[in-house]
Short mmCIF file of C-alpha atoms in Angstrom, two decimals:
data_model
loop_
_atom_site.label_atom_id
_atom_site.label_comp_id
_atom_site.label_asym_id
_atom_site.label_seq_id
_atom_site.Cartn_x
_atom_site.Cartn_y
_atom_site.Cartn_z
CA MET A 1 -45.08 75.24 37.31
CA THR A 2 -43.53 75.51 33.82
CA ALA A 3 -40.23 74.15 35.04
CA ASP A 4 -41.95 71.26 36.79
CA ARG A 5 -43.81 70.30 33.61
CA ARG A 6 -40.61 70.40 31.59
CA HIS A 7 -38.82 68.14 34.03
CA LEU A 8 -41.78 65.81 34.18
CA ALA A 9 -41.74 65.52 30.37
CA SER A 10 -38.23 64.08 30.61
CA LEU A 11 -39.34 61.90 33.48
CA ASP A 12 -42.37 60.73 31.50
CA ALA A 13 -40.11 59.69 28.61
CA PHE A 14 -37.82 57.77 30.97
CA ARG A 15 -40.83 56.19 32.66
CA GLY A 16 -42.36 55.25 29.32
CA ALA A 17 -39.14 53.68 28.07
CA THR A 18 -38.98 51.67 31.28
CA ILE A 19 -42.57 50.47 30.88
CA ALA A 20 -41.78 49.45 27.29
CA ALA A 21 -38.78 47.49 28.56
CA MET A 22 -40.88 45.84 31.28
CA ILE A 23 -43.43 44.67 28.71
CA LEU A 24 -40.66 43.54 26.36
CA VAL A 25 -38.81 41.32 28.84
CA ASN A 26 -42.05 39.88 30.26
CA ASN A 27 -43.54 38.82 26.92
CA PRO A 28 -41.14 36.92 24.67
CA GLY A 29 -42.70 34.72 22.04
CA ASP A 30 -40.92 31.70 23.46
CA TRP A 31 -39.47 31.62 26.99
CA GLY A 32 -37.06 28.96 25.81
CA ALA A 33 -35.55 31.31 23.23
CA VAL A 34 -34.57 34.59 24.87
CA PHE A 35 -31.37 36.55 24.30
CA PRO A 36 -29.30 36.45 27.54
CA PRO A 37 -29.43 40.23 28.20
CA LEU A 38 -33.25 40.07 28.13
CA ALA A 39 -33.41 37.20 30.64
CA HIS A 40 -33.00 37.69 34.38
CA ALA A 41 -29.80 36.48 36.02
CA ASP A 42 -30.46 33.16 37.72
CA TRP A 43 -29.10 34.40 41.07
CA ASN A 44 -26.07 36.69 41.39
CA GLY A 45 -25.34 39.08 38.54
CA CYS A 46 -27.22 41.72 36.58
CA THR A 47 -28.60 41.74 33.05
CA VAL A 48 -30.52 44.38 31.12
CA ALA A 49 -33.75 42.75 32.29
CA ASP A 50 -32.62 43.09 35.90
CA VAL A 51 -32.39 46.90 35.82
CA VAL A 52 -35.92 47.51 34.54
CA PHE A 53 -37.89 47.14 37.79
CA PRO A 54 -35.48 49.21 39.94
CA PHE A 55 -35.51 51.88 37.23
CA PHE A 56 -39.28 52.14 37.64
CA VAL A 57 -38.95 52.30 41.43
CA PHE A 58 -36.35 55.07 41.06
CA ILE A 59 -38.64 56.97 38.69
CA MET A 60 -41.54 56.59 41.12
CA GLY A 61 -39.41 58.16 43.83
CA CYS A 62 -38.17 60.90 41.51
CA ALA A 63 -41.74 61.94 40.70
CA MET A 64 -42.72 62.29 44.37
CA PRO A 65 -41.29 65.80 44.98
CA PHE A 66 -43.03 67.10 41.85
CA ALA A 67 -46.34 65.43 42.70
CA PHE A 68 -46.29 66.63 46.31
CA ALA A 69 -45.34 70.18 45.29
CA ARG A 70 -48.15 70.24 42.73
CA ARG A 71 -50.60 68.98 45.33
CA ASP A 72 -49.45 71.63 47.81
CA ALA A 73 -49.89 74.36 45.18
CA GLN A 74 -53.40 73.18 44.29
CA SER A 75 -54.56 72.88 47.89
CA ALA A 76 -56.15 75.94 49.49
CA GLY A 77 -54.88 74.82 52.89
CA PRO A 78 -52.77 72.09 54.42
CA TRP A 79 -53.60 68.66 53.02
CA ARG A 80 -53.20 65.34 54.77
CA PRO A 81 -51.06 63.08 52.58
CA GLY A 82 -51.52 59.96 54.70
CA PRO A 83 -54.94 58.82 53.39
CA ARG A 84 -54.03 59.52 49.75
CA ILE A 85 -50.70 57.70 50.06
CA THR A 86 -52.39 54.76 51.78
CA LEU A 87 -55.12 54.56 49.14
CA ARG A 88 -52.61 54.49 46.29
CA ALA A 89 -50.51 51.83 48.01
CA VAL A 90 -53.55 49.64 48.67
CA THR A 91 -54.69 50.09 45.05
CA LEU A 92 -51.31 48.96 43.72
CA ILE A 93 -51.32 45.91 45.99
CA ALA A 94 -54.88 45.03 44.95
CA LEU A 95 -54.00 45.33 41.25
CA GLY A 96 -50.99 43.08 41.79
CA LEU A 97 -53.13 40.46 43.50
CA ALA A 98 -55.61 40.66 40.61
CA LEU A 99 -52.80 39.92 38.15
CA ASN A 100 -51.65 36.98 40.25
CA LEU A 101 -55.20 35.65 40.34
CA ALA A 102 -55.48 35.91 36.55
CA ALA A 103 -52.17 34.04 36.19
CA ALA A 104 -53.29 31.29 38.59
CA LEU A 105 -56.74 30.58 37.14
CA PRO A 106 -58.37 28.14 37.23
CA ALA A 107 -56.27 27.06 40.24
CA ALA A 108 -57.05 30.19 42.25
CA ALA A 109 -56.27 28.46 45.55
CA SER A 110 -52.60 28.21 44.55
CA MET A 111 -52.31 31.91 43.69
CA ARG A 112 -49.00 33.60 44.35
CA VAL A 113 -49.27 36.41 46.92
CA PRO A 114 -46.17 38.62 46.40
CA GLY A 115 -45.58 40.37 43.09
CA VAL A 116 -44.20 43.39 41.27
CA LEU A 117 -47.12 45.73 41.96
CA GLN A 118 -47.37 44.54 45.56
CA ARG A 119 -43.68 45.39 46.07
CA LEU A 120 -44.24 48.70 44.32
CA GLY A 121 -47.20 49.54 46.56
CA LEU A 122 -45.29 48.82 49.77
CA ALA A 123 -42.21 50.73 48.59
CA TYR A 124 -44.36 53.69 47.57
CA PHE A 125 -46.15 53.75 50.93
CA PHE A 126 -43.02 53.87 53.07
CA ALA A 127 -40.96 56.07 50.74
CA ALA A 128 -43.77 58.61 50.31
CA LEU A 129 -44.30 58.94 54.05
CA ILE A 130 -40.56 59.46 54.56
CA VAL A 131 -40.33 62.04 51.77
CA ARG A 132 -43.30 63.98 53.17
CA SER A 133 -42.03 63.98 56.75
CA ALA A 134 -38.24 64.30 56.47
CA GLY A 135 -35.63 66.44 54.77
CA ALA A 136 -33.17 65.31 52.12
CA ALA A 137 -30.39 64.53 54.61
CA THR A 138 -32.68 62.32 56.67
CA GLN A 139 -33.98 60.60 53.55
CA GLY A 140 -30.42 59.77 52.53
CA ALA A 141 -29.59 58.50 56.00
CA VAL A 142 -32.68 56.28 56.03
CA ALA A 143 -31.78 54.86 52.62
CA ILE A 144 -28.27 54.00 53.83
CA ALA A 145 -29.65 52.45 57.01
CA LEU A 146 -32.09 50.32 55.02
CA VAL A 147 -29.48 48.76 52.72
CA ILE A 148 -27.02 48.17 55.57
CA GLY A 149 -29.74 46.80 57.83
CA HIS A 150 -30.91 44.48 55.05
CA TRP A 151 -27.34 43.22 54.59
CA ALA A 152 -26.98 42.63 58.34
CA LEU A 153 -30.25 40.70 58.55
CA LEU A 154 -29.36 38.40 55.67
CA THR A 155 -25.76 37.74 56.66
CA LEU A 156 -25.72 37.87 60.46
CA VAL A 157 -29.11 36.73 61.77
CA PRO A 158 -29.43 32.94 62.29
CA PHE A 159 -32.71 31.30 61.33
CA GLY A 160 -34.26 27.86 61.17
CA GLY A 161 -31.98 26.63 63.95
CA ASP A 162 -28.85 27.20 61.86
CA VAL A 163 -26.21 29.90 61.54
CA VAL A 164 -25.74 31.80 58.29
CA ARG A 165 -22.83 30.27 56.36
CA GLU A 166 -23.68 31.36 52.84
CA VAL A 167 -26.64 33.23 51.36
CA THR A 168 -28.06 31.03 48.59
CA ARG A 169 -31.42 30.67 46.91
CA ALA A 170 -32.18 27.62 49.04
CA HIS A 171 -30.85 29.09 52.28
CA ASN A 172 -31.58 32.74 53.06
CA LEU A 173 -33.60 34.64 55.65
CA ALA A 174 -35.82 36.28 53.03
CA GLY A 175 -37.05 32.94 51.73
CA PHE A 176 -37.40 31.59 55.26
CA LEU A 177 -39.69 34.47 56.24
CA ASP A 178 -41.72 34.29 53.03
CA THR A 179 -42.31 30.58 53.56
CA ARG A 180 -43.49 31.21 57.13
CA ILE A 181 -45.80 34.05 56.03
CA PHE A 182 -47.05 32.98 52.59
CA GLY A 183 -46.60 29.22 52.77
CA SER A 184 -46.64 27.75 49.29
CA HIS A 185 -48.03 30.94 47.72
CA THR A 186 -44.65 32.12 46.40
CA LEU A 187 -43.20 32.20 42.89
CA THR A 188 -41.02 29.15 43.57
CA PRO A 189 -41.08 26.78 46.55
CA GLY A 190 -39.31 28.44 49.47
CA PHE A 191 -38.52 31.77 47.82
CA ASP A 192 -40.08 34.76 46.07
CA PRO A 193 -38.05 37.55 44.41
CA GLU A 194 -40.72 40.07 45.44
CA GLY A 195 -40.92 38.85 49.03
CA LEU A 196 -41.33 41.02 52.11
CA LEU A 197 -37.73 41.46 53.28
CA GLY A 198 -36.60 42.90 49.95
CA THR A 199 -39.05 45.77 50.45
CA ALA A 200 -36.50 47.56 52.66
CA PRO A 201 -33.79 48.09 50.00
CA THR A 202 -36.52 48.77 47.44
CA VAL A 203 -37.64 51.69 49.62
CA ALA A 204 -34.00 52.84 49.55
CA THR A 205 -34.10 52.80 45.74
CA ALA A 206 -37.26 54.93 45.80
CA LEU A 207 -35.61 57.36 48.23
CA ALA A 208 -32.62 57.64 45.90
CA GLY A 209 -35.06 58.64 43.18
CA ALA A 210 -36.72 61.15 45.51
CA LEU A 211 -33.35 62.76 46.21
CA ALA A 212 -32.78 63.05 42.46
CA GLY A 213 -36.20 64.63 42.04
CA GLN A 214 -35.50 67.17 44.76
CA TRP A 215 -32.19 68.04 43.08
CA LEU A 216 -34.03 68.70 39.81
CA ARG A 217 -36.61 70.94 41.49
CA ARG A 218 -33.95 72.85 43.41
CA HIS A 219 -31.83 73.77 40.37
CA ALA A 220 -33.27 75.33 37.22
CA ASP A 221 -30.07 75.18 35.15
CA HIS A 222 -30.01 72.08 32.98
CA GLY A 223 -26.24 71.82 33.08
CA ARG A 224 -26.21 71.73 36.85
CA GLN A 225 -29.09 69.26 36.94
CA ILE A 226 -27.33 66.88 34.57
CA LEU A 227 -23.96 67.25 36.31
CA GLY A 228 -25.48 66.45 39.70
CA LEU A 229 -27.26 63.38 38.37
CA VAL A 230 -24.14 62.10 36.64
CA ILE A 231 -21.87 62.66 39.65
CA GLY A 232 -24.35 61.07 42.04
CA GLY A 233 -25.06 58.23 39.63
CA VAL A 234 -21.42 57.40 38.97
CA ALA A 235 -20.66 57.52 42.70
CA ALA A 236 -23.50 55.06 43.40
CA ILE A 237 -22.31 52.76 40.62
CA VAL A 238 -18.72 52.74 41.91
CA ILE A 239 -19.80 52.11 45.51
CA GLY A 240 -22.21 49.39 44.42
CA LEU A 241 -19.55 47.61 42.36
CA ALA A 242 -17.04 47.88 45.20
CA TRP A 243 -19.54 46.47 47.69
CA SER A 244 -20.41 43.66 45.27
CA THR A 245 -16.99 42.11 45.89
CA VAL A 246 -18.24 41.05 49.32
CA TRP A 247 -22.05 41.40 48.97
CA PRO A 248 -22.99 40.23 45.45
CA ILE A 249 -25.28 42.09 43.09
CA ASN A 250 -28.50 40.11 43.34
CA LYS A 251 -31.95 41.12 42.09
CA PRO A 252 -33.99 38.35 43.77
CA LEU A 253 -32.69 39.54 47.17
CA TRP A 254 -32.41 43.22 46.08
CA THR A 255 -29.03 43.43 47.80
CA GLY A 256 -27.54 46.80 48.73
CA SER A 257 -24.93 46.52 45.98
CA TYR A 258 -27.73 45.89 43.48
CA ALA A 259 -29.75 48.84 44.82
CA LEU A 260 -26.75 51.16 44.52
CA LEU A 261 -25.75 49.96 41.05
CA THR A 262 -29.24 50.24 39.59
CA SER A 263 -29.96 53.58 41.28
CA GLY A 264 -26.74 54.94 39.82
CA LEU A 265 -27.57 53.64 36.36
CA ALA A 266 -31.06 55.15 36.65
CA ALA A 267 -29.64 58.55 37.61
CA VAL A 268 -27.26 58.54 34.64
CA THR A 269 -30.08 57.46 32.31
CA LEU A 270 -32.30 60.25 33.63
CA ALA A 271 -29.48 62.70 32.95
CA ALA A 272 -29.34 61.42 29.37
CA CYS A 273 -33.11 61.95 29.02
CA LEU A 274 -32.80 65.50 30.33
CA TYR A 275 -30.02 66.22 27.87
CA ALA A 276 -31.84 64.67 24.90
CA ILE A 277 -35.27 66.20 25.56
CA ASP A 278 -34.65 69.46 27.43
CA VAL A 279 -31.28 70.50 26.00
CA ARG A 280 -31.26 69.06 22.47
CA GLY A 281 -35.03 69.11 21.94
CA PHE A 282 -35.47 65.52 20.80
CA ALA A 283 -38.95 65.28 22.33
CA ARG A 284 -40.53 64.37 18.97
CA TRP A 285 -38.50 61.17 18.77
CA ALA A 286 -39.49 60.33 22.33
CA ARG A 287 -43.24 60.60 21.71
CA PRO A 288 -43.99 56.86 21.98
CA PHE A 289 -42.26 56.80 25.35
CA LEU A 290 -44.04 59.98 26.43
CA TRP A 291 -47.37 58.35 25.59
CA LEU A 292 -46.50 55.30 27.65
CA GLY A 293 -45.13 57.45 30.46
CA VAL A 294 -48.38 59.36 30.94
CA ASN A 295 -50.38 56.22 31.79
CA PRO A 296 -47.63 53.83 32.91
CA LEU A 297 -49.38 51.70 35.50
CA ALA A 298 -52.59 51.37 33.48
CA ILE A 299 -50.63 50.24 30.41
CA TYR A 300 -48.45 47.88 32.45
CA PHE A 301 -51.44 46.32 34.22
CA CYS A 302 -53.39 45.80 31.01
CA ALA A 303 -50.33 44.42 29.17
CA GLU A 304 -49.68 41.93 31.96
CA LEU A 305 -53.35 40.95 32.22
CA VAL A 306 -53.72 40.38 28.49
CA GLY A 307 -50.38 38.56 28.50
CA HIS A 308 -51.72 36.12 31.08
CA LEU A 309 -55.02 35.64 29.25
CA ILE A 310 -53.55 34.92 25.81
CA GLU A 311 -51.36 32.21 27.33
CA ARG A 312 -54.53 30.24 28.20
CA PRO A 313 -55.88 27.69 25.70
CA LEU A 314 -59.40 28.51 24.57
CA LEU A 315 -62.03 25.98 23.51
CA PRO A 316 -60.60 22.81 21.90
CA TYR A 317 -61.78 23.84 18.42
CA VAL A 318 -60.34 27.38 18.66
CA PHE A 319 -56.71 27.79 17.53
CA GLY A 320 -56.43 24.01 17.41
CA GLY A 321 -56.54 23.83 21.18
CA LEU A 322 -53.47 26.05 21.48
CA ALA A 323 -53.26 29.22 23.53
CA PRO A 324 -53.79 32.30 21.30
CA LYS A 325 -50.23 33.47 21.96
CA ASP A 326 -48.75 30.10 20.99
CA TRP A 327 -50.87 29.88 17.84
CA VAL A 328 -49.85 33.35 16.67
CA PHE A 329 -46.19 32.82 17.53
CA TRP A 330 -45.81 29.45 15.82
CA ARG A 331 -48.00 30.28 12.81
CA VAL A 332 -46.86 33.85 12.16
CA PHE A 333 -43.56 34.70 13.83
CA THR A 334 -41.71 31.39 13.61
CA PRO A 335 -42.07 31.19 9.78
CA ILE A 336 -40.80 34.78 9.50
CA GLY A 337 -37.62 33.82 11.30
CA ASP A 338 -37.38 30.36 9.75
CA HIS A 339 -33.73 30.86 8.83
CA ALA A 340 -32.80 32.80 11.96
CA ARG A 341 -31.97 31.80 15.52
CA GLY A 342 -35.04 31.06 17.63
CA GLU A 343 -34.36 34.15 19.74
CA TRP A 344 -35.12 36.48 16.83
CA PRO A 345 -38.76 35.42 16.26
CA SER A 346 -39.23 35.45 20.04
CA LEU A 347 -37.89 39.00 20.24
CA LEU A 348 -39.95 40.09 17.24
CA PHE A 349 -43.13 38.87 18.95
CA ALA A 350 -42.22 40.86 22.08
CA LEU A 351 -41.52 43.99 20.02
CA VAL A 352 -44.86 43.72 18.21
CA TYR A 353 -46.60 43.23 21.56
CA VAL A 354 -44.91 46.38 22.88
CA GLY A 355 -45.99 48.20 19.71
CA CYS A 356 -49.62 47.26 20.36
CA TRP A 357 -49.48 48.91 23.77
CA VAL A 358 -47.71 51.97 22.38
CA GLY A 359 -50.69 52.26 20.06
CA ALA A 360 -53.10 51.97 22.99
CA ALA A 361 -51.14 54.64 24.86
CA ALA A 362 -51.28 56.91 21.80
CA VAL A 363 -55.08 56.59 21.68
CA LEU A 364 -55.34 57.52 25.36
CA HIS A 365 -53.03 60.48 24.76
CA ARG A 366 -55.00 61.80 21.78
CA ARG A 367 -58.24 61.56 23.71
CA GLY A 368 -56.73 63.31 26.71
CA ILE A 369 -57.32 60.31 28.98
CA ARG A 370 -55.03 60.02 31.98
CA ILE A 371 -55.66 57.06 34.28
CA ARG A 372 -54.23 57.79 37.70
CA VAL A 373 -53.47 55.00 40.13
#
């Protein structure tokens, strides 16, 4: 159990840093003034913002072997994982729908259905069942089959009475299916980046994380752990970049090349966390991330919910009829950066917002509160 806790401390720091990045990229002071690396690629390509969500999916998968082993050790007899896995998946989906409802109000009827937590819930459900029922070799084979199958569906299967000539935002099977299933309840007309078809390669990303977690549990030597993560990560990056020459890196579709690239980057980043925290003992400097990493989903949900609420104008005589976020940004942050590019005040607002949630996570940590989802 000691080894598991040590590894999970590194994983918590990585998870917390990822949550901080998710909050940062989702809450600029001004969406019209964002540094390019912190904005999502419009279609093909990959920015810093584009690696954040797959990093969290990878971390979720990496934690599965530790969580299941801990559950096995605590159970007096065999435990049935199915109901617990299902409950967690349903909870994640419900929380995601709640966020979408908050974002849509007062026009609840036009609420978006897919979303980040919905995708996370589905990916967790399928990946967890696979990890519990199959060995590492089978998990790897399933992950490969998922990304290849996803590629085949998008590039070879005709739809809408037309053959596939080119996969574009306006013409792709994923958007076609989402429109048929969700109608107008997608992020943009005809397409949603968290649609159903992209769940398959997202499960593959989670399985890649699970394989990394099993490697960490199998080997106690830090040097071997780090070496395995780096070798596997670099291999995934190289294969992903090679595949991208014919199947572009694309976050909205979660293409196989994107899944491989981001899984590889996540593995290398996890290796860096292991080296910094477990080998060099830099845990003190990672405390803010450790606090966030202990209650990641609770912090993320609350940050997103508050982010939606402060973008709503209050009563006409409050904040001059402006939304609280706009009033604070234009009255406080814009004057601070009066002689700087507009991106700097926007980034400063996002950093302060992240700092507020680090403070909330610190309070939960000091009071020993751990909110499990």
